[in-house]
Amino acid sequence: MDKATRVHAFKWEDPLNPLDFSGLEDSDMIFIVGHGDAGGLYALGPPDEKNKEPGRNMNRLVKILTGDGNLKKKRKDKPLEILLLSCRAGLGLHKVLAHKLYKELGSDPTVGGAKGFTFGSVKTGYIGHNEVLIKGLPWYMEYPMSISRKEAEKETSAREKKTIKYDRKRKEILKFLKKKESIEEKMKDIIKKLKSTEVNSALDEVENNFRRDWEASIMSQAMLYSYARKRVI
Protein backbone atom coordinates (compact mmCIF):
# COMPACT_ATOMS: atom_id res chain seq x y z
CA MET A 1 0.00 0.00 0.00
CA ASP A 2 1.28 3.45 -0.89
CA LYS A 3 -0.63 5.33 1.78
CA ALA A 4 -1.61 4.85 5.39
CA THR A 5 -5.00 3.34 6.08
CA ARG A 6 -7.04 5.45 8.45
CA VAL A 7 -9.22 3.86 11.08
CA HIS A 8 -12.72 5.26 11.48
CA ALA A 9 -13.63 4.48 15.08
CA PHE A 10 -17.25 4.02 16.07
CA LYS A 11 -18.95 3.09 19.32
CA TRP A 12 -22.30 3.00 21.03
CA GLU A 13 -23.61 6.55 20.98
CA ASP A 14 -27.02 8.09 21.44
CA PRO A 15 -27.94 9.74 19.17
CA LEU A 16 -26.32 7.44 16.63
CA ASN A 17 -23.59 8.92 14.43
CA PRO A 18 -23.30 7.22 11.02
CA LEU A 19 -19.94 6.85 9.32
CA ASP A 20 -19.06 9.31 6.56
CA PHE A 21 -18.68 7.44 3.26
CA SER A 22 -18.47 10.55 1.09
CA GLY A 23 -14.90 9.60 0.13
CA LEU A 24 -15.69 5.97 -0.71
CA GLU A 25 -14.10 4.82 -3.97
CA ASP A 26 -15.13 1.97 -6.26
CA SER A 27 -11.96 0.04 -5.45
CA ASP A 28 -12.44 0.21 -1.65
CA MET A 29 -13.28 -2.73 0.56
CA ILE A 30 -14.79 -2.07 3.98
CA PHE A 31 -13.19 -3.84 6.96
CA ILE A 32 -15.16 -3.89 10.22
CA VAL A 33 -13.13 -4.71 13.34
CA GLY A 34 -14.77 -5.24 16.70
CA HIS A 35 -15.54 -7.68 19.47
CA GLY A 36 -18.24 -10.10 18.38
CA ASP A 37 -20.80 -12.26 20.12
CA ALA A 38 -23.35 -14.82 18.95
CA GLY A 39 -26.06 -12.21 18.38
CA GLY A 40 -24.23 -9.11 17.17
CA LEU A 41 -21.12 -7.02 17.74
CA TYR A 42 -20.13 -5.91 21.23
CA ALA A 43 -18.30 -2.92 19.77
CA LEU A 44 -21.71 -1.44 19.05
CA GLY A 45 -22.94 -1.70 22.60
CA PRO A 46 -23.61 -4.20 25.36
CA PRO A 47 -26.16 -6.99 24.93
CA ASP A 48 -29.73 -6.01 25.78
CA GLU A 49 -30.06 -8.28 28.82
CA LYS A 50 -33.26 -6.65 30.05
CA ASN A 51 -35.41 -6.85 26.93
CA LYS A 52 -33.50 -9.56 25.06
CA GLU A 53 -33.95 -7.56 21.87
CA PRO A 54 -32.67 -9.78 19.03
CA GLY A 55 -30.25 -8.26 16.56
CA ARG A 56 -30.03 -4.97 18.44
CA ASN A 57 -26.31 -4.43 17.82
CA MET A 58 -26.47 -5.62 14.21
CA ASN A 59 -29.36 -3.26 13.46
CA ARG A 60 -27.30 -0.36 14.79
CA LEU A 61 -24.36 -1.45 12.62
CA VAL A 62 -26.55 -1.24 9.53
CA LYS A 63 -27.66 2.26 10.52
CA ILE A 64 -24.04 3.30 11.13
CA LEU A 65 -23.09 2.04 7.66
CA THR A 66 -26.08 3.42 5.75
CA GLY A 67 -27.07 6.50 7.76
CA ASP A 68 -25.26 9.10 5.65
CA GLY A 69 -26.74 7.74 2.40
CA ASN A 70 -23.43 7.49 0.56
CA LEU A 71 -23.13 3.70 0.73
CA LYS A 72 -26.33 3.36 -1.30
CA LYS A 73 -25.53 6.32 -3.54
CA LYS A 74 -21.95 5.38 -4.37
CA ARG A 75 -22.51 1.62 -4.63
CA LYS A 76 -25.66 1.71 -6.76
CA ASP A 77 -25.27 -1.00 -9.43
CA LYS A 78 -21.67 -1.54 -8.23
CA PRO A 79 -20.04 -4.27 -6.10
CA LEU A 80 -19.96 -3.78 -2.33
CA GLU A 81 -17.45 -5.86 -0.36
CA ILE A 82 -17.28 -5.98 3.43
CA LEU A 83 -15.10 -8.17 5.64
CA LEU A 84 -15.87 -8.69 9.32
CA LEU A 85 -12.69 -9.06 11.37
CA SER A 86 -14.00 -9.85 14.81
CA CYS A 87 -14.24 -12.82 17.12
CA ARG A 88 -17.24 -14.96 16.19
CA ALA A 89 -17.84 -12.79 13.12
CA GLY A 90 -18.24 -15.89 10.99
CA LEU A 91 -20.81 -17.59 13.19
CA GLY A 92 -23.61 -16.39 10.92
CA LEU A 93 -23.06 -12.68 11.53
CA HIS A 94 -21.69 -12.08 8.02
CA LYS A 95 -24.83 -13.65 6.54
CA VAL A 96 -27.10 -11.56 8.77
CA LEU A 97 -25.29 -8.36 7.80
CA ALA A 98 -25.48 -9.23 4.10
CA HIS A 99 -29.23 -9.87 4.36
CA LYS A 100 -29.95 -6.65 6.25
CA LEU A 101 -27.84 -4.55 3.87
CA TYR A 102 -29.61 -6.09 0.90
CA LYS A 103 -32.96 -4.97 2.32
CA GLU A 104 -31.60 -1.50 3.09
CA LEU A 105 -29.62 -0.85 -0.10
CA GLY A 106 -31.56 -2.83 -2.68
CA SER A 107 -28.34 -4.42 -3.92
CA ASP A 108 -26.63 -7.69 -3.02
CA PRO A 109 -23.40 -7.07 -1.04
CA THR A 110 -20.57 -9.55 -0.49
CA VAL A 111 -19.92 -9.93 3.24
CA GLY A 112 -17.19 -12.25 4.52
CA GLY A 113 -16.19 -13.56 7.92
CA ALA A 114 -14.00 -16.45 9.06
CA LYS A 115 -15.71 -19.34 10.79
CA GLY A 116 -15.08 -19.50 14.52
CA PHE A 117 -13.34 -17.08 16.87
CA THR A 118 -10.95 -14.94 14.83
CA PHE A 119 -8.17 -12.73 16.14
CA GLY A 120 -5.26 -10.66 14.90
CA SER A 121 -1.79 -11.94 15.65
CA VAL A 122 1.84 -11.23 14.91
CA LYS A 123 1.30 -12.95 11.56
CA THR A 124 -1.62 -10.77 10.48
CA GLY A 125 0.64 -7.99 9.21
CA TYR A 126 2.36 -10.11 6.59
CA ILE A 127 -0.09 -12.91 5.76
CA GLY A 128 -3.04 -10.54 5.42
CA HIS A 129 -5.33 -12.85 7.39
CA ASN A 130 -6.55 -13.14 10.95
CA GLU A 131 -6.03 -16.43 12.73
CA VAL A 132 -8.87 -18.66 13.86
CA LEU A 133 -9.12 -20.17 17.32
CA ILE A 134 -9.65 -23.91 17.01
CA LYS A 135 -12.88 -25.22 18.47
CA GLY A 136 -12.18 -27.62 21.31
CA LEU A 137 -9.98 -27.22 24.40
CA PRO A 138 -8.27 -24.04 23.06
CA TRP A 139 -11.74 -22.53 22.57
CA TYR A 140 -12.75 -23.65 26.07
CA MET A 141 -9.62 -22.08 27.59
CA GLU A 142 -10.41 -18.65 26.13
CA TYR A 143 -14.23 -18.74 26.31
CA PRO A 144 -15.24 -21.27 28.99
CA MET A 145 -18.84 -20.01 29.09
CA SER A 146 -19.45 -20.66 25.39
CA ILE A 147 -18.72 -24.39 25.27
CA SER A 148 -18.88 -27.23 27.80
CA ARG A 149 -15.71 -29.00 28.85
CA LYS A 150 -17.18 -32.29 27.61
CA GLU A 151 -17.90 -30.85 24.16
CA ALA A 152 -14.42 -29.28 24.03
CA GLU A 153 -12.81 -32.62 24.86
CA LYS A 154 -14.89 -34.32 22.18
CA GLU A 155 -13.91 -31.78 19.52
CA THR A 156 -10.19 -31.98 20.34
CA SER A 157 -10.20 -35.78 20.59
CA ALA A 158 -11.89 -36.12 17.19
CA ARG A 159 -9.36 -33.76 15.60
CA GLU A 160 -6.35 -35.47 17.20
CA LYS A 161 -7.82 -38.97 16.64
CA LYS A 162 -7.17 -39.95 20.26
CA THR A 163 -8.89 -39.43 23.59
CA ILE A 164 -7.83 -36.14 25.20
CA LYS A 165 -9.15 -35.06 28.60
CA TYR A 166 -8.85 -31.63 30.18
CA ASP A 167 -7.70 -33.05 33.50
CA ARG A 168 -4.75 -34.79 31.84
CA LYS A 169 -3.65 -31.45 30.40
CA ARG A 170 -4.57 -29.39 33.45
CA LYS A 171 -1.00 -28.73 34.62
CA GLU A 172 0.13 -27.57 31.17
CA ILE A 173 -3.01 -25.49 30.68
CA LEU A 174 -2.65 -23.66 34.00
CA LYS A 175 1.01 -22.96 33.19
CA PHE A 176 -0.04 -21.55 29.82
CA LEU A 177 -2.75 -19.37 31.36
CA LYS A 178 -0.31 -17.95 33.92
CA LYS A 179 2.17 -16.91 31.20
CA LYS A 180 -0.64 -15.59 29.02
CA GLU A 181 -1.99 -13.36 31.80
CA SER A 182 1.51 -12.05 32.57
CA ILE A 183 2.00 -10.95 28.95
CA GLU A 184 -1.44 -9.37 28.82
CA GLU A 185 -0.71 -7.36 31.99
CA LYS A 186 2.41 -5.91 30.36
CA MET A 187 0.36 -4.87 27.35
CA LYS A 188 -2.31 -3.30 29.57
CA ASP A 189 0.38 -1.33 31.40
CA ILE A 190 1.49 0.18 28.08
CA ILE A 191 -2.09 1.07 27.17
CA LYS A 192 -2.55 2.81 30.52
CA LYS A 193 0.40 5.09 29.68
CA LEU A 194 -1.22 6.36 26.47
CA LYS A 195 -2.40 9.94 26.58
CA SER A 196 -4.42 9.75 23.36
CA THR A 197 -8.01 8.52 23.30
CA GLU A 198 -8.59 8.76 19.53
CA VAL A 199 -7.69 5.44 17.93
CA ASN A 200 -5.34 6.70 15.20
CA SER A 201 -3.48 8.99 17.60
CA ALA A 202 -3.18 6.17 20.13
CA LEU A 203 -1.71 3.85 17.48
CA ASP A 204 0.79 6.57 16.54
CA GLU A 205 1.70 6.98 20.21
CA VAL A 206 2.36 3.25 20.58
CA GLU A 207 4.51 3.33 17.44
CA ASN A 208 6.50 6.39 18.50
CA ASN A 209 6.90 5.83 22.25
CA PHE A 210 6.37 2.18 23.10
CA ARG A 211 7.16 0.25 19.94
CA ARG A 212 9.97 -1.91 21.36
CA ASP A 213 8.05 -3.00 24.48
CA TRP A 214 4.80 -3.51 22.53
CA GLU A 215 6.45 -5.63 19.84
CA ALA A 216 8.28 -7.66 22.52
CA SER A 217 4.93 -8.49 24.13
CA ILE A 218 3.37 -9.36 20.76
CA MET A 219 6.27 -11.70 19.95
CA SER A 220 6.13 -13.32 23.40
CA GLN A 221 2.42 -13.88 22.95
CA ALA A 222 2.90 -15.39 19.49
CA MET A 223 5.60 -17.76 20.72
CA LEU A 224 3.48 -18.85 23.68
CA TYR A 225 0.46 -19.63 21.51
CA SER A 226 2.62 -21.38 18.92
CA TYR A 227 4.16 -23.59 21.60
CA ALA A 228 0.77 -24.36 23.12
CA ARG A 229 -0.64 -25.30 19.72
CA LYS A 230 2.13 -27.80 19.15
CA ARG A 231 2.87 -29.16 22.62
CA VAL A 232 0.11 -28.43 25.13
CA ILE A 233 -3.26 -28.82 23.46
PDB file of N, CA and C in Angstrom, residues 44-120:
ATOM      1  N   LEU A  44     -20.596  -2.360  19.281  1.00  0.00           N
ATOM      2  CA  LEU A  44     -21.705  -1.444  19.049  1.00  0.00           C
ATOM      3  C   LEU A  44     -22.590  -1.278  20.278  1.00  0.00           C
ATOM      4  N   GLY A  45     -22.184  -1.856  21.373  1.00  0.00           N
ATOM      5  CA  GLY A  45     -22.941  -1.696  22.596  1.00  0.00           C
ATOM      6  C   GLY A  45     -23.123  -3.018  23.306  1.00  0.00           C
ATOM      7  N   PRO A  46     -23.437  -2.968  24.584  1.00  0.00           N
ATOM      8  CA  PRO A  46     -23.608  -4.197  25.357  1.00  0.00           C
ATOM      9  C   PRO A  46     -24.874  -4.939  24.965  1.00  0.00           C
ATOM     10  N   PRO A  47     -24.945  -6.233  25.230  1.00  0.00           N
ATOM     11  CA  PRO A  47     -26.163  -6.990  24.927  1.00  0.00           C
ATOM     12  C   PRO A  47     -27.351  -6.425  25.700  1.00  0.00           C
ATOM     13  N   ASP A  48     -28.525  -6.503  25.124  1.00  0.00           N
ATOM     14  CA  ASP A  48     -29.726  -6.011  25.784  1.00  0.00           C
ATOM     15  C   ASP A  48     -30.260  -7.114  26.696  1.00  0.00           C
ATOM     16  N   GLU A  49     -29.694  -7.200  27.911  1.00  0.00           N
ATOM     17  CA  GLU A  49     -30.059  -8.283  28.820  1.00  0.00           C
ATOM     18  C   GLU A  49     -31.485  -8.126  29.350  1.00  0.00           C
ATOM     19  N   LYS A  50     -31.946  -6.892  29.456  1.00  0.00           N
ATOM     20  CA  LYS A  50     -33.257  -6.647  30.048  1.00  0.00           C
ATOM     21  C   LYS A  50     -34.380  -7.061  29.115  1.00  0.00           C
ATOM     22  N   ASN A  51     -34.314  -6.595  27.861  1.00  0.00           N
ATOM     23  CA  ASN A  51     -35.408  -6.847  26.926  1.00  0.00           C
ATOM     24  C   ASN A  51     -35.130  -7.980  25.947  1.00  0.00           C
ATOM     25  N   LYS A  52     -33.882  -8.469  25.960  1.00  0.00           N
ATOM     26  CA  LYS A  52     -33.499  -9.558  25.058  1.00  0.00           C
ATOM     27  C   LYS A  52     -33.849  -9.230  23.608  1.00  0.00           C
ATOM     28  N   GLU A  53     -33.609  -7.988  23.231  1.00  0.00           N
ATOM     29  CA  GLU A  53     -33.948  -7.556  21.874  1.00  0.00           C
ATOM     30  C   GLU A  53     -33.009  -8.227  20.867  1.00  0.00           C
ATOM     31  N   PRO A  54     -33.530  -9.072  19.988  1.00  0.00           N
ATOM     32  CA  PRO A  54     -32.668  -9.779  19.029  1.00  0.00           C
ATOM     33  C   PRO A  54     -32.116  -8.849  17.955  1.00  0.00           C
ATOM     34  N   GLY A  55     -30.846  -9.026  17.643  1.00  0.00           N
ATOM     35  CA  GLY A  55     -30.253  -8.258  16.560  1.00  0.00           C
ATOM     36  C   GLY A  55     -30.050  -6.792  16.843  1.00  0.00           C
ATOM     37  N   ARG A  56     -30.112  -6.393  18.104  1.00  0.00           N
ATOM     38  CA  ARG A  56     -30.025  -4.970  18.444  1.00  0.00           C
ATOM     39  C   ARG A  56     -28.732  -4.340  17.932  1.00  0.00           C
ATOM     40  N   ASN A  57     -27.598  -4.992  18.216  1.00  0.00           N
ATOM     41  CA  ASN A  57     -26.314  -4.431  17.817  1.00  0.00           C
ATOM     42  C   ASN A  57     -26.132  -4.456  16.307  1.00  0.00           C
ATOM     43  N   MET A  58     -26.596  -5.529  15.660  1.00  0.00           N
ATOM     44  CA  MET A  58     -26.469  -5.620  14.211  1.00  0.00           C
ATOM     45  C   MET A  58     -27.319  -4.568  13.515  1.00  0.00           C
ATOM     46  N   ASN A  59     -28.499  -4.296  14.047  1.00  0.00           N
ATOM     47  CA  ASN A  59     -29.357  -3.264  13.459  1.00  0.00           C
ATOM     48  C   ASN A  59     -28.695  -1.895  13.549  1.00  0.00           C
ATOM     49  N   ARG A  60     -28.012  -1.640  14.656  1.00  0.00           N
ATOM     50  CA  ARG A  60     -27.303  -0.364  14.793  1.00  0.00           C
ATOM     51  C   ARG A  60     -26.139  -0.288  13.809  1.00  0.00           C
ATOM     52  N   LEU A  61     -25.469  -1.427  13.578  1.00  0.00           N
ATOM     53  CA  LEU A  61     -24.361  -1.451  12.621  1.00  0.00           C
ATOM     54  C   LEU A  61     -24.853  -1.057  11.234  1.00  0.00           C
ATOM     55  N   VAL A  62     -25.988  -1.582  10.837  1.00  0.00           N
ATOM     56  CA  VAL A  62     -26.550  -1.243   9.531  1.00  0.00           C
ATOM     57  C   VAL A  62     -26.841   0.251   9.439  1.00  0.00           C
ATOM     58  N   LYS A  63     -27.370   0.825  10.513  1.00  0.00           N
ATOM     59  CA  LYS A  63     -27.656   2.263  10.518  1.00  0.00           C
ATOM     60  C   LYS A  63     -26.367   3.086  10.459  1.00  0.00           C
ATOM     61  N   ILE A  64     -25.328   2.598  11.158  1.00  0.00           N
ATOM     62  CA  ILE A  64     -24.039   3.295  11.133  1.00  0.00           C
ATOM     63  C   ILE A  64     -23.446   3.276   9.723  1.00  0.00           C
ATOM     64  N   LEU A  65     -23.636   2.168   9.010  1.00  0.00           N
ATOM     65  CA  LEU A  65     -23.090   2.037   7.663  1.00  0.00           C
ATOM     66  C   LEU A  65     -23.911   2.788   6.610  1.00  0.00           C
ATOM     67  N   THR A  66     -25.213   2.873   6.807  1.00  0.00           N
ATOM     68  CA  THR A  66     -26.083   3.423   5.754  1.00  0.00           C
ATOM     69  C   THR A  66     -26.640   4.803   6.080  1.00  0.00           C
ATOM     70  N   GLY A  67     -26.423   5.275   7.297  1.00  0.00           N
ATOM     71  CA  GLY A  67     -27.070   6.498   7.759  1.00  0.00           C
ATOM     72  C   GLY A  67     -26.785   7.750   6.955  1.00  0.00           C
ATOM     73  N   ASP A  68     -25.572   7.869   6.386  1.00  0.00           N
ATOM     74  CA  ASP A  68     -25.256   9.103   5.650  1.00  0.00           C
ATOM     75  C   ASP A  68     -25.695   9.041   4.194  1.00  0.00           C
ATOM     76  N   GLY A  69     -26.200   7.882   3.750  1.00  0.00           N
ATOM     77  CA  GLY A  69     -26.743   7.744   2.397  1.00  0.00           C
ATOM     78  C   GLY A  69     -25.736   7.469   1.307  1.00  0.00           C
ATOM     79  N   ASN A  70     -24.442   7.619   1.609  1.00  0.00           N
ATOM     80  CA  ASN A  70     -23.429   7.488   0.563  1.00  0.00           C
ATOM     81  C   ASN A  70     -23.154   6.043   0.154  1.00  0.00           C
ATOM     82  N   LEU A  71     -23.362   5.103   1.072  1.00  0.00           N
ATOM     83  CA  LEU A  71     -23.132   3.698   0.725  1.00  0.00           C
ATOM     84  C   LEU A  71     -24.096   3.283  -0.389  1.00  0.00           C
ATOM     85  N   LYS A  72     -25.339   3.680  -0.275  1.00  0.00           N
ATOM     86  CA  LYS A  72     -26.333   3.361  -1.300  1.00  0.00           C
ATOM     87  C   LYS A  72     -26.091   4.166  -2.567  1.00  0.00           C
ATOM     88  N   LYS A  73     -25.743   5.432  -2.393  1.00  0.00           N
ATOM     89  CA  LYS A  73     -25.530   6.324  -3.537  1.00  0.00           C
ATOM     90  C   LYS A  73     -24.315   5.916  -4.356  1.00  0.00           C
ATOM     91  N   LYS A  74     -23.199   5.654  -3.680  1.00  0.00           N
ATOM     92  CA  LYS A  74     -21.945   5.376  -4.368  1.00  0.00           C
ATOM     93  C   LYS A  74     -21.814   3.929  -4.834  1.00  0.00           C
ATOM     94  N   ARG A  75     -22.595   3.034  -4.246  1.00  0.00           N
ATOM     95  CA  ARG A  75     -22.506   1.623  -4.629  1.00  0.00           C
ATOM     96  C   ARG A  75     -23.715   1.162  -5.434  1.00  0.00           C
ATOM     97  N   LYS A  76     -24.519   2.077  -5.935  1.00  0.00           N
ATOM     98  CA  LYS A  76     -25.660   1.707  -6.759  1.00  0.00           C
ATOM     99  C   LYS A  76     -25.176   1.030  -8.039  1.00  0.00           C
ATOM    100  N   ASP A  77     -25.647  -0.202  -8.252  1.00  0.00           N
ATOM    101  CA  ASP A  77     -25.274  -1.002  -9.433  1.00  0.00           C
ATOM    102  C   ASP A  77     -23.774  -1.292  -9.480  1.00  0.00           C
ATOM    103  N   LYS A  78     -23.099  -1.235  -8.304  1.00  0.00           N
ATOM    104  CA  LYS A  78     -21.670  -1.536  -8.226  1.00  0.00           C
ATOM    105  C   LYS A  78     -21.429  -2.537  -7.095  1.00  0.00           C
ATOM    106  N   PRO A  79     -20.329  -3.290  -7.158  1.00  0.00           N
ATOM    107  CA  PRO A  79     -20.042  -4.270  -6.100  1.00  0.00           C
ATOM    108  C   PRO A  79     -19.792  -3.586  -4.752  1.00  0.00           C
ATOM    109  N   LEU A  80     -20.228  -4.239  -3.690  1.00  0.00           N
ATOM    110  CA  LEU A  80     -19.965  -3.777  -2.333  1.00  0.00           C
ATOM    111  C   LEU A  80     -19.378  -4.953  -1.561  1.00  0.00           C
ATOM    112  N   GLU A  81     -18.132  -4.788  -1.073  1.00  0.00           N
ATOM    113  CA  GLU A  81     -17.450  -5.864  -0.361  1.00  0.00           C
ATOM    114  C   GLU A  81     -17.127  -5.433   1.061  1.00  0.00           C
ATOM    115  N   ILE A  82     -17.514  -6.258   2.012  1.00  0.00           N
ATOM    116  CA  ILE A  82     -17.283  -5.982   3.428  1.00  0.00           C
ATOM    117  C   ILE A  82     -16.701  -7.235   4.074  1.00  0.00           C
ATOM    118  N   LEU A  83     -15.688  -7.047   4.921  1.00  0.00           N
ATOM    119  CA  LEU A  83     -15.100  -8.171   5.642  1.00  0.00           C
ATOM    120  C   LEU A  83     -15.160  -7.891   7.139  1.00  0.00           C
ATOM    121  N   LEU A  84     -15.785  -8.809   7.873  1.00  0.00           N
ATOM    122  CA  LEU A  84     -15.871  -8.688   9.325  1.00  0.00           C
ATOM    123  C   LEU A  84     -14.643  -9.342   9.955  1.00  0.00           C
ATOM    124  N   LEU A  85     -13.858  -8.555  10.670  1.00  0.00           N
ATOM    125  CA  LEU A  85     -12.686  -9.063  11.371  1.00  0.00           C
ATOM    126  C   LEU A  85     -12.948  -8.942  12.867  1.00  0.00           C
ATOM    127  N   SER A  86     -13.687  -9.881  13.394  1.00  0.00           N
ATOM    128  CA  SER A  86     -13.998  -9.849  14.813  1.00  0.00           C
ATOM    129  C   SER A  86     -14.245 -11.261  15.299  1.00  0.00           C
ATOM    130  N   CYS A  87     -14.005 -11.488  16.586  1.00  0.00           N
ATOM    131  CA  CYS A  87     -14.244 -12.818  17.122  1.00  0.00           C
ATOM    132  C   CYS A  87     -15.711 -13.192  16.920  1.00  0.00           C
ATOM    133  N   ARG A  88     -15.922 -14.400  16.476  1.00  0.00           N
ATOM    134  CA  ARG A  88     -17.240 -14.956  16.192  1.00  0.00           C
ATOM    135  C   ARG A  88     -17.932 -14.283  15.013  1.00  0.00           C
ATOM    136  N   ALA A  89     -17.216 -13.479  14.248  1.00  0.00           N
ATOM    137  CA  ALA A  89     -17.843 -12.788  13.121  1.00  0.00           C
ATOM    138  C   ALA A  89     -18.418 -13.767  12.107  1.00  0.00           C
ATOM    139  N   GLY A  90     -17.787 -14.935  11.997  1.00  0.00           N
ATOM    140  CA  GLY A  90     -18.235 -15.891  10.988  1.00  0.00           C
ATOM    141  C   GLY A  90     -19.338 -16.816  11.451  1.00  0.00           C
ATOM    142  N   LEU A  91     -19.760 -16.703  12.701  1.00  0.00           N
ATOM    143  CA  LEU A  91     -20.814 -17.587  13.190  1.00  0.00           C
ATOM    144  C   LEU A  91     -22.188 -17.076  12.770  1.00  0.00           C
ATOM    145  N   GLY A  92     -22.335 -16.842  11.479  1.00  0.00           N
ATOM    146  CA  GLY A  92     -23.607 -16.393  10.925  1.00  0.00           C
ATOM    147  C   GLY A  92     -23.757 -14.890  10.848  1.00  0.00           C
ATOM    148  N   LEU A  93     -22.895 -14.129  11.519  1.00  0.00           N
ATOM    149  CA  LEU A  93     -23.062 -12.677  11.534  1.00  0.00           C
ATOM    150  C   LEU A  93     -22.854 -12.068  10.152  1.00  0.00           C
ATOM    151  N   HIS A  94     -21.922 -12.634   9.359  1.00  0.00           N
ATOM    152  CA  HIS A  94     -21.691 -12.082   8.019  1.00  0.00           C
ATOM    153  C   HIS A  94     -22.926 -12.281   7.139  1.00  0.00           C
ATOM    154  N   LYS A  95     -23.618 -13.394   7.325  1.00  0.00           N
ATOM    155  CA  LYS A  95     -24.832 -13.649   6.543  1.00  0.00           C
ATOM    156  C   LYS A  95     -25.965 -12.710   6.957  1.00  0.00           C
ATOM    157  N   VAL A  96     -26.068 -12.477   8.263  1.00  0.00           N
ATOM    158  CA  VAL A  96     -27.098 -11.564   8.767  1.00  0.00           C
ATOM    159  C   VAL A  96     -26.868 -10.155   8.239  1.00  0.00           C
ATOM    160  N   LEU A  97     -25.614  -9.699   8.274  1.00  0.00           N
ATOM    161  CA  LEU A  97     -25.295  -8.357   7.799  1.00  0.00           C
ATOM    162  C   LEU A  97     -25.582  -8.231   6.306  1.00  0.00           C
ATOM    163  N   ALA A  98     -25.231  -9.253   5.539  1.00  0.00           N
ATOM    164  CA  ALA A  98     -25.485  -9.231   4.099  1.00  0.00           C
ATOM    165  C   ALA A  98     -26.982  -9.125   3.819  1.00  0.00           C
ATOM    166  N   HIS A  99     -27.778  -9.886   4.556  1.00  0.00           N
ATOM    167  CA  HIS A  99     -29.228  -9.874   4.361  1.00  0.00           C
ATOM    168  C   HIS A  99     -29.830  -8.513   4.703  1.00  0.00           C
ATOM    169  N   LYS A 100     -29.399  -7.934   5.819  1.00  0.00           N
ATOM    170  CA  LYS A 100     -29.947  -6.650   6.246  1.00  0.00           C
ATOM    171  C   LYS A 100     -29.524  -5.520   5.306  1.00  0.00           C
ATOM    172  N   LEU A 101     -28.287  -5.578   4.815  1.00  0.00           N
ATOM    173  CA  LEU A 101     -27.836  -4.555   3.873  1.00  0.00           C
ATOM    174  C   LEU A 101     -28.562  -4.671   2.536  1.00  0.00           C
ATOM    175  N   TYR A 102     -28.858  -5.895   2.144  1.00  0.00           N
ATOM    176  CA  TYR A 102     -29.611  -6.094   0.900  1.00  0.00           C
ATOM    177  C   TYR A 102     -30.983  -5.416   0.987  1.00  0.00           C
ATOM    178  N   LYS A 103     -31.643  -5.577   2.124  1.00  0.00           N
ATOM    179  CA  LYS A 103     -32.959  -4.969   2.317  1.00  0.00           C
ATOM    180  C   LYS A 103     -32.865  -3.448   2.368  1.00  0.00           C
ATOM    181  N   GLU A 104     -31.763  -2.946   2.924  1.00  0.00           N
ATOM    182  CA  GLU A 104     -31.598  -1.502   3.092  1.00  0.00           C
ATOM    183  C   GLU A 104     -31.133  -0.815   1.814  1.00  0.00           C
ATOM    184  N   LEU A 105     -30.239  -1.474   1.067  1.00  0.00           N
ATOM    185  CA  LEU A 105     -29.619  -0.847  -0.098  1.00  0.00           C
ATOM    186  C   LEU A 105     -30.270  -1.241  -1.424  1.00  0.00           C
ATOM    187  N   GLY A 106     -30.957  -2.366  -1.436  1.00  0.00           N
ATOM    188  CA  GLY A 106     -31.564  -2.831  -2.677  1.00  0.00           C
ATOM    189  C   GLY A 106     -30.572  -3.492  -3.614  1.00  0.00           C
ATOM    190  N   SER A 107     -29.359  -3.737  -3.139  1.00  0.00           N
ATOM    191  CA  SER A 107     -28.340  -4.424  -3.919  1.00  0.00           C
ATOM    192  C   SER A 107     -27.736  -5.523  -3.055  1.00  0.00           C
ATOM    193  N   ASP A 108     -27.123  -6.508  -3.723  1.00  0.00           N
ATOM    194  CA  ASP A 108     -26.635  -7.688  -3.015  1.00  0.00           C
ATOM    195  C   ASP A 108     -25.151  -7.542  -2.676  1.00  0.00           C
ATOM    196  N   PRO A 109     -24.801  -7.252  -1.416  1.00  0.00           N
ATOM    197  CA  PRO A 109     -23.399  -7.069  -1.043  1.00  0.00           C
ATOM    198  C   PRO A 109     -22.695  -8.403  -0.796  1.00  0.00           C
ATOM    199  N   THR A 110     -21.377  -8.395  -0.868  1.00  0.00           N
ATOM    200  CA  THR A 110     -20.566  -9.549  -0.490  1.00  0.00           C
ATOM    201  C   THR A 110     -19.991  -9.280   0.897  1.00  0.00           C
ATOM    202  N   VAL A 111     -20.380 -10.105   1.864  1.00  0.00           N
ATOM    203  CA  VAL A 111     -19.916  -9.931   3.237  1.00  0.00           C
ATOM    204  C   VAL A 111     -19.214 -11.215   3.676  1.00  0.00           C
ATOM    205  N   GLY A 112     -17.969 -11.093   4.116  1.00  0.00           N
ATOM    206  CA  GLY A 112     -17.193 -12.253   4.519  1.00  0.00           C
ATOM    207  C   GLY A 112     -16.853 -12.236   5.989  1.00  0.00           C
ATOM    208  N   GLY A 113     -16.593 -13.425   6.530  1.00  0.00           N
ATOM    209  CA  GLY A 113     -16.190 -13.561   7.924  1.00  0.00           C
ATOM    210  C   GLY A 113     -15.705 -14.971   8.169  1.00  0.00           C
ATOM    211  N   ALA A 114     -14.543 -15.118   8.799  1.00  0.00           N
ATOM    212  CA  ALA A 114     -13.998 -16.450   9.056  1.00  0.00           C
ATOM    213  C   ALA A 114     -14.887 -17.215  10.028  1.00  0.00           C
ATOM    214  N   LYS A 115     -14.919 -18.520   9.888  1.00  0.00           N
ATOM    215  CA  LYS A 115     -15.707 -19.340  10.794  1.00  0.00           C
ATOM    216  C   LYS A 115     -14.969 -19.521  12.109  1.00  0.00           C
ATOM    217  N   GLY A 116     -15.684 -19.331  13.213  1.00  0.00           N
ATOM    218  CA  GLY A 116     -15.076 -19.501  14.523  1.00  0.00           C
ATOM    219  C   GLY A 116     -14.567 -18.190  15.088  1.00  0.00           C
ATOM    220  N   PHE A 117     -13.914 -18.268  16.242  1.00  0.00           N
ATOM    221  CA  PHE A 117     -13.339 -17.080  16.866  1.00  0.00           C
ATOM    222  C   PHE A 117     -12.102 -16.649  16.086  1.00  0.00           C
ATOM    223  N   THR A 118     -12.094 -15.428  15.589  1.00  0.00           N
ATOM    224  CA  THR A 118     -10.954 -14.935  14.828  1.00  0.00           C
ATOM    225  C   THR A 118     -10.236 -13.849  15.622  1.00  0.00           C
ATOM    226  N   PHE A 119      -8.932 -13.730  15.401  1.00  0.00           N
ATOM    227  CA  PHE A 119      -8.165 -12.729  16.136  1.00  0.00           C
ATOM    228  C   PHE A 119      -6.920 -12.349  15.351  1.00  0.00           C
ATOM    229  N   GLY A 120      -6.503 -11.110  15.509  1.00  0.00           N
ATOM    230  CA  GLY A 120      -5.262 -10.662  14.902  1.00  0.00           C
ATOM    231  C   GLY A 120      -4.084 -11.226  15.667  1.00  0.00           C
TER     232      GLY A 120
END
